[in-house]
Amino acid sequence: QVQLVESGGGLVQAGGSLRLSCAASGRTFSGNAMGWFRQAPGKEREFVAAISFSGGVTHYANSVKGRFTISRDNAKNMVYLQMNSLEPEDTAVYYCARRHGIGAEAAAREYDYWGQGTQVTVSS
Protein backbone atom coordinates (compact mmCIF):
# COMPACT_ATOMS: atom_id res chain seq x y z
CA GLN A 1 0.00 0.00 0.00
CA VAL A 2 1.12 3.55 -0.77
CA GLN A 3 0.08 6.66 1.08
CA LEU A 4 0.45 10.12 -0.43
CA VAL A 5 -0.11 13.26 1.64
CA GLU A 6 -0.08 16.72 0.05
CA SER A 7 0.59 19.96 1.86
CA GLY A 8 1.43 23.57 1.11
CA GLY A 9 -1.80 24.79 -0.41
CA GLY A 10 -3.44 28.03 0.59
CA LEU A 11 -4.69 31.43 -0.49
CA VAL A 12 -2.37 33.64 -2.54
CA GLN A 13 -2.75 36.75 -4.67
CA ALA A 14 -2.31 36.63 -8.41
CA GLY A 15 1.36 36.80 -9.28
CA GLY A 16 2.38 35.09 -6.08
CA SER A 17 4.01 31.73 -5.43
CA LEU A 18 3.31 28.54 -3.53
CA ARG A 19 5.26 25.33 -3.07
CA LEU A 20 3.29 22.11 -2.77
CA SER A 21 4.81 19.06 -1.14
CA CYS A 22 3.81 15.41 -1.37
CA ALA A 23 5.06 12.91 1.19
CA ALA A 24 5.02 9.27 0.09
CA SER A 25 5.11 6.24 2.33
CA GLY A 26 4.63 2.54 1.93
CA ARG A 27 5.88 0.66 -1.09
CA THR A 28 8.68 1.70 -3.43
CA PHE A 29 8.88 5.36 -4.32
CA SER A 30 12.14 5.81 -6.18
CA GLY A 31 11.13 3.24 -8.80
CA ASN A 32 7.99 5.12 -9.85
CA ALA A 33 7.22 8.26 -11.79
CA MET A 34 5.10 10.83 -9.95
CA GLY A 35 2.63 13.43 -11.09
CA TRP A 36 0.56 16.40 -10.05
CA PHE A 37 -3.03 16.89 -11.20
CA ARG A 38 -5.66 19.46 -10.35
CA GLN A 39 -9.41 19.79 -10.35
CA ALA A 40 -11.29 23.07 -10.36
CA PRO A 41 -14.96 23.32 -9.34
CA GLY A 42 -17.22 22.04 -12.08
CA LYS A 43 -14.30 20.82 -14.19
CA GLU A 44 -12.64 17.50 -14.81
CA ARG A 45 -9.35 16.58 -13.23
CA GLU A 46 -6.45 17.70 -15.43
CA PHE A 47 -2.77 16.96 -15.71
CA VAL A 48 -0.33 19.54 -14.37
CA ALA A 49 3.15 18.02 -14.26
CA ALA A 50 4.99 14.71 -14.05
CA ILE A 51 8.50 13.57 -13.23
CA SER A 52 10.27 10.34 -14.08
CA PHE A 53 11.48 7.89 -11.43
CA SER A 54 14.98 9.37 -11.40
CA GLY A 55 13.90 12.98 -11.75
CA GLY A 56 15.75 13.28 -15.02
CA VAL A 57 12.69 13.81 -17.21
CA THR A 58 9.80 16.19 -16.56
CA HIS A 59 6.61 16.92 -18.46
CA TYR A 60 4.25 19.89 -18.06
CA ALA A 61 0.83 20.95 -19.21
CA ASN A 62 1.04 23.86 -21.63
CA SER A 63 -0.95 26.01 -19.24
CA VAL A 64 1.74 25.86 -16.53
CA LYS A 65 4.91 25.51 -18.59
CA GLY A 66 7.46 28.13 -17.59
CA ARG A 67 5.64 28.91 -14.34
CA PHE A 68 5.58 25.59 -12.45
CA THR A 69 8.47 23.28 -11.63
CA ILE A 70 8.16 19.68 -10.45
CA SER A 71 10.99 18.05 -8.52
CA ARG A 72 11.59 15.08 -6.26
CA ASP A 73 13.90 13.94 -3.48
CA ASN A 74 14.04 10.16 -3.52
CA ALA A 75 16.05 10.06 -0.30
CA LYS A 76 13.18 11.75 1.50
CA ASN A 77 10.30 10.18 -0.47
CA MET A 78 9.09 13.66 -1.42
CA VAL A 79 7.73 15.30 -4.54
CA TYR A 80 7.37 19.06 -4.91
CA LEU A 81 5.54 21.48 -7.16
CA GLN A 82 6.90 25.01 -7.17
CA MET A 83 4.24 27.34 -8.55
CA ASN A 84 5.20 30.86 -9.58
CA SER A 85 3.29 33.67 -11.29
CA LEU A 86 0.04 32.17 -10.11
CA GLU A 87 -3.17 33.13 -11.89
CA PRO A 88 -6.80 32.92 -10.75
CA GLU A 89 -7.22 30.13 -13.32
CA ASP A 90 -4.82 28.02 -11.25
CA THR A 91 -7.38 27.81 -8.45
CA ALA A 92 -8.12 24.12 -7.85
CA VAL A 93 -7.57 21.17 -5.59
CA TYR A 94 -4.12 19.79 -6.38
CA TYR A 95 -3.46 16.06 -6.18
CA CYS A 96 -0.24 14.12 -6.01
CA ALA A 97 -0.24 10.72 -7.71
CA ARG A 98 2.09 7.76 -8.19
CA ARG A 99 2.43 6.20 -11.61
CA HIS A 100 2.68 2.46 -12.13
CA GLY A 101 5.75 2.96 -14.27
CA ILE A 102 8.97 4.94 -14.56
CA GLY A 103 8.26 7.55 -17.23
CA ALA A 104 6.64 10.98 -16.87
CA GLU A 105 3.17 10.58 -18.37
CA ALA A 106 0.15 12.88 -18.52
CA ALA A 107 -2.71 10.38 -18.59
CA ALA A 108 -4.47 10.02 -15.25
CA ARG A 109 -5.25 6.35 -15.99
CA GLU A 110 -1.50 5.64 -15.70
CA TYR A 111 -1.53 6.53 -11.99
CA ASP A 112 -2.58 4.02 -9.36
CA TYR A 113 -2.30 5.87 -6.05
CA TRP A 114 -3.62 9.34 -5.25
CA GLY A 115 -3.42 11.72 -2.32
CA GLN A 116 -6.38 13.48 -0.74
CA GLY A 117 -5.58 16.82 -2.34
CA THR A 118 -4.67 20.31 -1.16
CA GLN A 119 -6.63 23.46 -2.01
CA VAL A 120 -4.95 26.29 -3.89
CA THR A 121 -6.87 29.52 -4.24
CA VAL A 122 -5.52 32.45 -6.26
CA SER A 123 -7.27 35.77 -5.82
CA SER A 124 -7.31 38.45 -8.49
Coordinates of C-alpha atoms in Angstrom, one line a residue:
Q1 CA 0.0 0.0 0.0
V2 CA 1.1 3.5 -0.8
Q3 CA 0.1 6.7 1.1
L4 CA 0.4 10.1 -0.4
V5 CA -0.1 13.3 1.6
E6 CA -0.1 16.7 0.0
S7 CA 0.6 20.0 1.9
G8 CA 1.4 23.6 1.1
G9 CA -1.8 24.8 -0.4
G10 CA -3.4 28.0 0.6
L11 CA -4.7 31.4 -0.5
V12 CA -2.4 33.6 -2.5
Q13 CA -2.8 36.8 -4.7
A14 CA -2.3 36.6 -8.4
G15 CA 1.4 36.8 -9.3
G16 CA 2.4 35.1 -6.1
S17 CA 4.0 31.7 -5.4
L18 CA 3.3 28.5 -3.5
R19 CA 5.3 25.3 -3.1
L20 CA 3.3 22.1 -2.8
S21 CA 4.8 19.1 -1.1
C22 CA 3.8 15.4 -1.4
A23 CA 5.1 12.9 1.2
A24 CA 5.0 9.3 0.1
S25 CA 5.1 6.2 2.3
G26 CA 4.6 2.5 1.9
R27 CA 5.9 0.7 -1.1
T28 CA 8.7 1.7 -3.4
F29 CA 8.9 5.4 -4.3
S30 CA 12.1 5.8 -6.2
G31 CA 11.1 3.2 -8.8
N32 CA 8.0 5.1 -9.9
A33 CA 7.2 8.3 -11.8
M34 CA 5.1 10.8 -9.9
G35 CA 2.6 13.4 -11.1
W36 CA 0.6 16.4 -10.0
F37 CA -3.0 16.9 -11.2
R38 CA -5.7 19.5 -10.3
Q39 CA -9.4 19.8 -10.4
A40 CA -11.3 23.1 -10.4
P41 CA -15.0 23.3 -9.3
G42 CA -17.2 22.0 -12.1
K43 CA -14.3 20.8 -14.2
E44 CA -12.6 17.5 -14.8
R45 CA -9.3 16.6 -13.2
E46 CA -6.4 17.7 -15.4
F47 CA -2.8 17.0 -15.7
V48 CA -0.3 19.5 -14.4
A49 CA 3.2 18.0 -14.3
A50 CA 5.0 14.7 -14.1
I51 CA 8.5 13.6 -13.2
S52 CA 10.3 10.3 -14.1
F53 CA 11.5 7.9 -11.4
S54 CA 15.0 9.4 -11.4
G55 CA 13.9 13.0 -11.7
G56 CA 15.8 13.3 -15.0
V57 CA 12.7 13.8 -17.2
T58 CA 9.8 16.2 -16.6
H59 CA 6.6 16.9 -18.5
Y60 CA 4.2 19.9 -18.1
A61 CA 0.8 20.9 -19.2
N62 CA 1.0 23.9 -21.6
S63 CA -1.0 26.0 -19.2
V64 CA 1.7 25.9 -16.5
K65 CA 4.9 25.5 -18.6
G66 CA 7.5 28.1 -17.6
R67 CA 5.6 28.9 -14.3
F68 CA 5.6 25.6 -12.4
T69 CA 8.5 23.3 -11.6
I70 CA 8.2 19.7 -10.5
S71 CA 11.0 18.0 -8.5
R72 CA 11.6 15.1 -6.3
D73 CA 13.9 13.9 -3.5
N74 CA 14.0 10.2 -3.5
A75 CA 16.1 10.1 -0.3
K76 CA 13.2 11.7 1.5
N77 CA 10.3 10.2 -0.5
M78 CA 9.1 13.7 -1.4
V79 CA 7.7 15.3 -4.5
Y80 CA 7.4 19.1 -4.9
L81 CA 5.5 21.5 -7.2
Q82 CA 6.9 25.0 -7.2
M83 CA 4.2 27.3 -8.5
N84 CA 5.2 30.9 -9.6
S85 CA 3.3 33.7 -11.3
L86 CA 0.0 32.2 -10.1
E87 CA -3.2 33.1 -11.9
P88 CA -6.8 32.9 -10.8
E89 CA -7.2 30.1 -13.3
D90 CA -4.8 28.0 -11.3
T91 CA -7.4 27.8 -8.5
A92 CA -8.1 24.1 -7.8
V93 CA -7.6 21.2 -5.6
Y94 CA -4.1 19.8 -6.4
Y95 CA -3.5 16.1 -6.2
C96 CA -0.2 14.1 -6.0
A97 CA -0.2 10.7 -7.7
R98 CA 2.1 7.8 -8.2
R99 CA 2.4 6.2 -11.6
H100 CA 2.7 2.5 -12.1
G101 CA 5.8 3.0 -14.3
I102 CA 9.0 4.9 -14.6
G103 CA 8.3 7.6 -17.2
A104 CA 6.6 11.0 -16.9
E105 CA 3.2 10.6 -18.4
A106 CA 0.2 12.9 -18.5
A107 CA -2.7 10.4 -18.6
A108 CA -4.5 10.0 -15.3
R109 CA -5.2 6.4 -16.0
E110 CA -1.5 5.6 -15.7
Y111 CA -1.5 6.5 -12.0
D112 CA -2.6 4.0 -9.4
Y113 CA -2.3 5.9 -6.0
W114 CA -3.6 9.3 -5.2
G115 CA -3.4 11.7 -2.3
Q116 CA -6.4 13.5 -0.7
G117 CA -5.6 16.8 -2.3
T118 CA -4.7 20.3 -1.2
Q119 CA -6.6 23.5 -2.0
V120 CA -4.9 26.3 -3.9
T121 CA -6.9 29.5 -4.2
V122 CA -5.5 32.4 -6.3
S123 CA -7.3 35.8 -5.8
S124 CA -7.3 38.5 -8.5

